[in-house]
DNA sequence: GTACGTGCAAAGAATTTGCAGATAA
DNA sequence: TTATCTGCAAATTCTTTGCACGTAC
């Protein structure tokens, strides 16, 4: 879908900054932080301020155009994929991976009497790439 | 289980402060923040410092004697229940509720090639008590 | 021209770090 | 004694706020 259309569908006026940030999220499925987005876009939009990145990410999240991830204790991350899907955080390299929805717990609007709006689930451990590196290291040194 | 025993089982030396903090977590299933624990224990241990609370919570978490919750974007919360169980955060009152393990997604040590150490899943919405209050309010005003 | 959007600088909040004194095996 | 633990103060990091200027319709 077109970026501008997507913003409009969520009742967000498409400014240059908002388009750039939404576009970045749609292009990069790396679950970036506000700072990463700012650093990436700063060269092409020199006047961009971090405040605007924070404002825009909050706006996108509130209007359902992006998802806020609170996996990492340090930073809040953002994801253009707003469908309920799991995440895996590697404790070694810090990368966040998407997990297929197959792993999702059963969804329901009500749970033990509470009205559920958002579903988040994630796992932490060592990712397959770090496991592979470790395996190579062990092989090499034995 | 006894607090001291629990600490020792996780290879943590039981100091006065550590016992008090572990005890607090075991007694209060309110998923407190470092600050809440500090405020609660400060009167009985006047020399207690926030640094020690932070240090201890980190230690408990690293040694598997407590679980770190990153549901709330603002503060890190802690839970003495280290078994995989879900949480529900009420967006209105801010309370965190435990969910029965029945709602848990299927567990496995490996997932899409990644080695899973921790499983976290949580939901956000309006809790049953806030729903009830809202219902009473509507009834009263119509 | 009026409402909205942007960005600087400052404030705020949560957590960490450096270090010196206290404590315990 | 010797390593570990504690706690104050300062630093750090992430995020929000206040406010004035710009921009768009």
Tab-separated table of C-alpha atoms (C1' of nucleotides) in Angstrom:
chain	number	residue	atom	x	y	z
A	1	UNK	CA	0.000	0.000	0.000
A	2	UNK	CA	0.988	3.596	-0.679
A	3	UNK	CA	2.401	5.465	2.330
A	4	UNK	CA	0.193	8.512	1.944
A	5	UNK	CA	-2.906	6.352	1.579
A	6	UNK	CA	-1.961	4.436	4.676
A	7	UNK	CA	-1.580	7.602	6.718
A	8	UNK	CA	-4.881	8.956	5.432
A	9	UNK	CA	-6.661	5.697	6.222
A	10	UNK	CA	-5.594	6.243	9.826
A	11	UNK	CA	-6.653	9.891	9.822
A	12	UNK	CA	-3.125	11.257	9.843
A	13	UNK	CA	-2.264	14.261	7.718
A	14	UNK	CA	0.682	13.335	5.500
A	15	UNK	CA	3.483	15.818	6.117
A	16	UNK	CA	6.966	15.343	4.690
A	17	UNK	CA	8.249	14.100	8.065
A	18	UNK	CA	5.369	11.736	8.697
A	19	UNK	CA	5.627	10.236	5.226
A	20	UNK	CA	9.357	9.672	5.684
A	21	UNK	CA	8.947	8.007	9.077
A	22	UNK	CA	6.029	5.815	7.999
A	23	UNK	CA	7.945	4.890	4.840
A	24	UNK	CA	10.986	3.978	6.889
A	25	UNK	CA	8.945	1.668	9.094
A	26	UNK	CA	7.336	0.026	6.069
A	27	UNK	CA	10.689	-0.494	4.335
A	28	UNK	CA	12.753	-1.641	7.315
A	29	UNK	CA	11.422	-4.501	9.364
A	30	UNK	CA	14.192	-4.062	11.890
A	31	UNK	CA	11.949	-2.727	14.687
A	32	UNK	CA	13.847	0.552	14.946
A	33	UNK	CA	13.941	2.907	17.909
A	34	UNK	CA	13.151	6.611	17.632
A	35	UNK	CA	16.858	7.311	17.651
A	36	UNK	CA	17.597	4.880	14.823
A	37	UNK	CA	14.917	6.447	12.671
A	38	UNK	CA	16.200	9.912	13.453
A	39	UNK	CA	19.780	8.949	12.559
A	40	UNK	CA	18.667	7.271	9.342
A	41	UNK	CA	16.481	10.118	8.107
A	42	UNK	CA	18.545	13.039	9.351
A	43	UNK	CA	20.842	13.183	6.291
A	44	UNK	CA	17.948	13.408	3.822
A	45	UNK	CA	15.848	15.724	6.023
A	46	UNK	CA	18.488	17.895	7.726
A	47	UNK	CA	15.949	19.984	9.632
A	48	UNK	CA	14.319	16.917	11.194
A	49	UNK	CA	14.248	16.998	14.967
A	50	UNK	CA	14.094	14.117	17.400
A	51	UNK	CA	10.995	15.645	18.940
A	52	UNK	CA	9.177	15.247	15.648
A	53	UNK	CA	10.264	11.615	15.414
A	54	UNK	CA	8.921	10.969	18.922
A	55	UNK	CA	5.706	12.895	18.198
A	56	UNK	CA	5.151	11.079	14.939
A	57	UNK	CA	5.806	7.606	16.310
A	58	UNK	CA	3.387	8.275	19.134
A	59	UNK	CA	0.820	9.505	16.634
A	60	UNK	CA	1.267	6.491	14.357
A	61	UNK	CA	0.914	4.171	17.314
A	62	UNK	CA	-2.183	5.902	18.692
A	63	UNK	CA	-3.871	5.891	15.296
A	64	UNK	CA	-3.087	2.229	14.707
A	65	UNK	CA	-0.678	2.838	11.840
A	66	UNK	CA	2.222	1.287	13.761
A	67	UNK	CA	2.795	-0.915	16.756
A	68	UNK	CA	4.802	-0.026	19.853
A	69	UNK	CA	7.109	-2.754	21.125
A	70	UNK	CA	8.306	-2.755	24.714
A	71	UNK	CA	10.477	-5.855	24.532
A	72	UNK	CA	13.759	-4.121	25.061
A	73	UNK	CA	14.017	-2.600	28.526
A	74	UNK	CA	16.173	0.190	27.215
A	75	UNK	CA	14.316	1.563	24.199
A	76	UNK	CA	10.838	1.538	22.773
A	77	UNK	CA	10.765	0.008	19.293
A	78	UNK	CA	8.274	0.405	16.476
A	79	UNK	CA	6.819	-1.942	13.904
A	80	UNK	CA	4.737	-1.116	10.836
A	81	UNK	CA	3.176	-4.572	11.027
A	82	UNK	CA	0.193	-3.988	13.292
A	83	UNK	CA	-1.149	-7.547	13.068
A	84	UNK	CA	-0.739	-9.626	16.239
A	85	UNK	CA	2.543	-11.443	15.758
A	86	UNK	CA	5.286	-12.588	18.075
A	87	UNK	CA	8.797	-11.266	18.463
A	88	UNK	CA	12.078	-12.791	19.436
A	89	UNK	CA	14.789	-10.683	21.075
A	90	UNK	CA	18.342	-12.007	20.918
A	91	UNK	CA	20.088	-11.316	24.198
A	92	UNK	CA	23.485	-11.510	22.476
A	93	UNK	CA	23.150	-9.332	19.360
A	94	UNK	CA	20.069	-7.383	20.422
A	95	UNK	CA	18.204	-7.962	17.153
A	96	UNK	CA	14.443	-8.407	17.202
A	97	UNK	CA	12.991	-11.023	14.856
A	98	UNK	CA	9.392	-11.412	13.744
A	99	UNK	CA	7.761	-14.732	14.468
A	100	UNK	CA	5.081	-16.305	12.344
A	101	UNK	CA	1.540	-15.916	13.658
A	102	UNK	CA	1.344	-19.700	13.968
A	103	UNK	CA	2.986	-19.344	17.360
A	104	UNK	CA	0.262	-16.949	18.538
A	105	UNK	CA	-1.842	-17.753	21.570
A	106	UNK	CA	-5.571	-18.002	21.016
A	107	UNK	CA	-7.127	-14.582	20.724
A	108	UNK	CA	-10.346	-13.430	22.297
A	109	UNK	CA	-11.865	-10.071	22.983
A	110	UNK	CA	-12.354	-10.864	26.648
A	111	UNK	CA	-9.947	-12.671	28.921
A	112	UNK	CA	-10.750	-13.488	32.548
A	113	UNK	CA	-13.230	-10.621	32.517
A	114	UNK	CA	-10.819	-8.018	31.091
A	115	UNK	CA	-11.458	-6.333	27.759
A	116	UNK	CA	-8.428	-6.990	25.567
A	117	UNK	CA	-7.299	-4.314	23.106
A	118	UNK	CA	-3.750	-5.371	22.394
A	119	UNK	CA	-1.977	-8.697	22.270
A	120	UNK	CA	1.790	-8.877	22.677
A	121	UNK	CA	3.955	-11.906	23.031
A	122	UNK	CA	7.653	-12.301	22.776
A	123	UNK	CA	10.534	-14.582	23.547
A	124	UNK	CA	14.083	-13.911	24.594
A	125	UNK	CA	17.160	-16.046	24.079
A	126	UNK	CA	19.952	-16.553	21.546
A	127	UNK	CA	19.074	-16.203	17.882
A	128	UNK	CA	19.987	-18.759	15.241
A	129	UNK	CA	22.769	-16.605	13.813
A	130	UNK	CA	24.476	-16.171	17.155
A	131	UNK	CA	24.052	-19.902	17.811
A	132	UNK	CA	25.723	-20.613	14.475
A	133	UNK	CA	28.633	-18.290	15.269
A	134	UNK	CA	29.078	-19.996	18.611
A	135	UNK	CA	29.041	-23.419	16.931
A	136	UNK	CA	31.729	-22.336	14.450
A	137	UNK	CA	33.834	-20.961	17.275
A	138	UNK	CA	33.647	-24.227	19.218
A	139	UNK	CA	34.447	-26.309	16.101
A	140	UNK	CA	37.458	-24.119	15.316
A	141	UNK	CA	38.881	-24.366	18.828
A	142	UNK	CA	38.570	-28.092	19.427
B	1	UNK	CA	9.279	-21.733	50.541
B	2	UNK	CA	11.497	-19.845	52.977
B	3	UNK	CA	13.011	-16.625	51.608
B	4	UNK	CA	16.561	-17.379	52.658
B	5	UNK	CA	16.362	-20.858	51.174
B	6	UNK	CA	15.038	-19.428	47.948
B	7	UNK	CA	17.917	-16.971	47.691
B	8	UNK	CA	20.451	-19.668	48.480
B	9	UNK	CA	18.954	-21.994	45.871
B	10	UNK	CA	19.706	-19.292	43.334
B	11	UNK	CA	23.228	-18.717	44.641
B	12	UNK	CA	22.471	-15.360	46.188
B	13	UNK	CA	23.938	-14.454	49.535
B	14	UNK	CA	21.089	-13.487	51.859
B	15	UNK	CA	21.762	-9.995	53.183
B	16	UNK	CA	19.170	-8.042	55.142
B	17	UNK	CA	18.298	-5.954	52.104
B	18	UNK	CA	18.084	-8.886	49.721
B	19	UNK	CA	15.866	-10.847	52.078
B	20	UNK	CA	13.542	-7.873	52.508
B	21	UNK	CA	13.248	-7.300	48.759
B	22	UNK	CA	12.747	-10.979	47.924
B	23	UNK	CA	10.199	-11.241	50.752
B	24	UNK	CA	8.351	-8.230	49.438
B	25	UNK	CA	8.098	-9.740	45.978
B	26	UNK	CA	6.875	-13.041	47.396
B	27	UNK	CA	4.253	-11.355	49.572
B	28	UNK	CA	2.945	-8.791	47.094
B	29	UNK	CA	1.846	-10.010	43.710
B	30	UNK	CA	1.345	-6.459	42.512
B	31	UNK	CA	4.299	-6.462	40.092
B	32	UNK	CA	6.013	-3.563	41.829
B	33	UNK	CA	8.610	-1.228	40.364
B	34	UNK	CA	11.970	-0.552	41.995
B	35	UNK	CA	10.576	2.692	43.321
B	36	UNK	CA	7.509	1.066	44.872
B	37	UNK	CA	9.671	-1.471	46.648
B	38	UNK	CA	11.995	1.256	47.870
B	39	UNK	CA	9.096	3.324	49.198
B	40	UNK	CA	7.531	0.315	50.906
B	41	UNK	CA	10.715	-0.903	52.597
B	42	UNK	CA	12.300	2.444	53.400
B	43	UNK	CA	10.446	2.931	56.726
B	44	UNK	CA	11.559	-0.435	58.112
B	45	UNK	CA	15.073	-0.200	56.659
B	46	UNK	CA	15.853	3.514	56.875
B	47	UNK	CA	19.358	3.187	55.473
B	48	UNK	CA	18.130	1.406	52.341
B	49	UNK	CA	19.137	3.120	49.122
B	50	UNK	CA	17.481	2.990	45.736
B	51	UNK	CA	20.755	1.815	44.247
B	52	UNK	CA	20.586	-1.306	46.373
B	53	UNK	CA	17.018	-1.946	45.284
B	54	UNK	CA	18.066	-1.669	41.656
B	55	UNK	CA	21.147	-3.826	42.218
B	56	UNK	CA	19.173	-6.464	44.041
B	57	UNK	CA	16.339	-6.655	41.529
B	58	UNK	CA	18.866	-7.045	38.738
B	59	UNK	CA	20.615	-9.766	40.709
B	60	UNK	CA	17.373	-11.620	41.458
B	61	UNK	CA	16.391	-11.457	37.828
B	62	UNK	CA	19.778	-12.630	36.529
B	63	UNK	CA	19.836	-15.531	38.963
B	64	UNK	CA	16.305	-16.581	38.087
B	65	UNK	CA	14.819	-15.742	41.489
B	66	UNK	CA	12.488	-13.145	39.964
B	67	UNK	CA	11.139	-12.171	36.602
B	68	UNK	CA	11.552	-8.803	34.887
B	69	UNK	CA	8.427	-7.431	33.245
B	70	UNK	CA	8.696	-4.824	30.491
B	71	UNK	CA	4.975	-4.359	29.877
B	72	UNK	CA	4.808	-0.816	31.079
B	73	UNK	CA	6.798	1.528	28.863
B	74	UNK	CA	7.555	3.789	31.784
B	75	UNK	CA	8.898	1.456	34.491
B	76	UNK	CA	10.348	-1.993	34.754
B	77	UNK	CA	8.274	-4.249	37.031
B	78	UNK	CA	9.221	-7.383	38.925
B	79	UNK	CA	7.459	-10.631	39.689
B	80	UNK	CA	8.491	-13.396	42.102
B	81	UNK	CA	6.542	-15.892	40.010
B	82	UNK	CA	9.158	-17.038	37.502
B	83	UNK	CA	6.932	-19.587	35.785
B	84	UNK	CA	5.781	-18.612	32.281
B	85	UNK	CA	2.461	-16.903	32.785
B	86	UNK	CA	0.663	-14.092	31.039
B	87	UNK	CA	-0.015	-10.561	32.225
B	88	UNK	CA	-2.744	-8.071	31.598
B	89	UNK	CA	-2.061	-4.342	31.857
B	90	UNK	CA	-5.056	-2.076	32.353
B	91	UNK	CA	-4.600	1.088	30.318
B	92	UNK	CA	-6.966	2.959	32.608
B	93	UNK	CA	-5.839	2.133	36.154
B	94	UNK	CA	-2.358	0.879	35.294
B	95	UNK	CA	-2.657	-2.323	37.333
B	96	UNK	CA	-1.009	-5.483	36.100
B	97	UNK	CA	-2.953	-8.729	36.549
B	98	UNK	CA	-1.645	-12.266	36.370
B	99	UNK	CA	-3.271	-14.550	33.847
B	100	UNK	CA	-3.651	-18.277	34.259
B	101	UNK	CA	-1.149	-20.387	32.345
B	102	UNK	CA	-4.048	-21.862	30.360
B	103	UNK	CA	-3.772	-18.853	28.070
B	104	UNK	CA	-0.111	-19.595	27.412
B	105	UNK	CA	1.132	-20.254	23.905
B	106	UNK	CA	2.753	-23.619	23.301
B	107	UNK	CA	6.274	-23.677	24.676
B	108	UNK	CA	9.318	-25.130	23.033
B	109	UNK	CA	13.001	-24.754	23.604
B	110	UNK	CA	13.609	-23.836	19.973
B	111	UNK	CA	11.496	-21.598	17.824
B	112	UNK	CA	12.208	-20.937	14.163
B	113	UNK	CA	15.830	-21.852	14.880
B	114	UNK	CA	16.265	-19.522	17.869
B	115	UNK	CA	17.084	-20.859	21.309
B	116	UNK	CA	14.348	-19.640	23.648
B	117	UNK	CA	15.270	-18.787	27.256
B	118	UNK	CA	12.322	-16.632	28.288
B	119	UNK	CA	8.678	-16.550	27.339
B	120	UNK	CA	6.658	-13.394	27.866
B	121	UNK	CA	3.156	-12.645	26.772
B	122	UNK	CA	0.839	-9.933	27.784
B	123	UNK	CA	-2.329	-8.157	26.888
B	124	UNK	CA	-3.417	-4.558	27.221
B	125	UNK	CA	-6.908	-3.165	27.560
B	126	UNK	CA	-9.437	-2.243	30.228
B	127	UNK	CA	-9.623	-4.472	33.304
B	128	UNK	CA	-12.834	-5.908	34.672
B	129	UNK	CA	-12.913	-3.493	37.598
B	130	UNK	CA	-12.628	-0.445	35.380
B	131	UNK	CA	-15.258	-1.948	33.067
B	132	UNK	CA	-17.561	-2.368	36.055
B	133	UNK	CA	-17.027	1.217	37.177
B	134	UNK	CA	-17.809	2.407	33.691
B	135	UNK	CA	-20.983	0.314	33.630
B	136	UNK	CA	-22.140	1.755	36.966
B	137	UNK	CA	-21.444	5.258	35.719
B	138	UNK	CA	-23.532	4.735	32.587
B	139	UNK	CA	-26.389	3.148	34.569
B	140	UNK	CA	-26.381	6.046	36.991
B	141	UNK	CA	-26.472	8.686	34.284
B	142	UNK	CA	-29.199	7.265	32.063
C	1	DG	C1'	-6.142	33.813	9.689
C	2	DT	C1'	-6.653	30.012	12.168
C	3	DA	C1'	-5.420	25.601	13.272
C	4	DC	C1'	-1.933	22.463	12.889
C	5	DG	C1'	2.939	20.913	12.479
C	6	DT	C1'	7.810	21.428	13.547
C	7	DG	C1'	12.003	21.941	16.147
C	8	DC	C1'	14.980	23.959	19.639
C	9	DA	C1'	16.195	23.991	24.340
C	10	DA	C1'	15.128	22.702	28.796
C	11	DA	C1'	12.991	19.704	31.969
C	12	DG	C1'	11.796	15.254	33.701
C	13	DA	C1'	12.058	10.511	34.964
C	14	DA	C1'	14.238	6.016	35.378
C	15	DT	C1'	18.321	3.735	35.788
C	16	DT	C1'	23.427	3.208	36.006
C	17	DT	C1'	28.081	4.238	37.479
C	18	DG	C1'	32.055	5.605	40.382
C	19	DC	C1'	33.719	5.310	44.485
C	20	DA	C1'	34.423	5.184	49.506
C	21	DG	C1'	32.922	3.350	53.726
C	22	DA	C1'	30.688	-0.730	56.041
C	23	DT	C1'	30.127	-5.470	56.623
C	24	DA	C1'	30.843	-10.401	56.887
C	25	DA	C1'	33.210	-15.011	56.275
D	1	DT	C1'	42.040	-9.910	55.875
D	2	DT	C1'	39.978	-9.835	51.756
D	3	DA	C1'	36.266	-9.967	49.017
D	4	DT	C1'	31.682	-8.560	48.837
D	5	DC	C1'	27.857	-5.392	49.791
D	6	DT	C1'	25.891	-0.932	50.432
D	7	DG	C1'	24.622	3.763	49.612
D	8	DC	C1'	25.459	8.556	48.372
D	9	DA	C1'	26.058	11.661	44.626
D	10	DA	C1'	26.729	12.427	39.989
D	11	DA	C1'	26.174	11.010	35.416
D	12	DT	C1'	23.667	8.966	31.656
D	13	DT	C1'	19.964	7.881	28.755
D	14	DC	C1'	15.466	8.089	26.911
D	15	DT	C1'	11.456	10.731	26.453
D	16	DT	C1'	8.383	14.681	27.208
D	17	DT	C1'	7.176	19.543	27.576
D	18	DG	C1'	6.972	24.568	26.751
D	19	DC	C1'	7.032	27.637	23.528
D	20	DA	C1'	7.840	30.309	19.296
D	21	DC	C1'	8.188	30.074	14.516
D	22	DG	C1'	6.443	28.104	9.938
D	23	DT	C1'	3.280	26.249	6.992
D	24	DA	C1'	-1.027	25.028	4.716
D	25	DC	C1'	-5.588	25.431	3.409
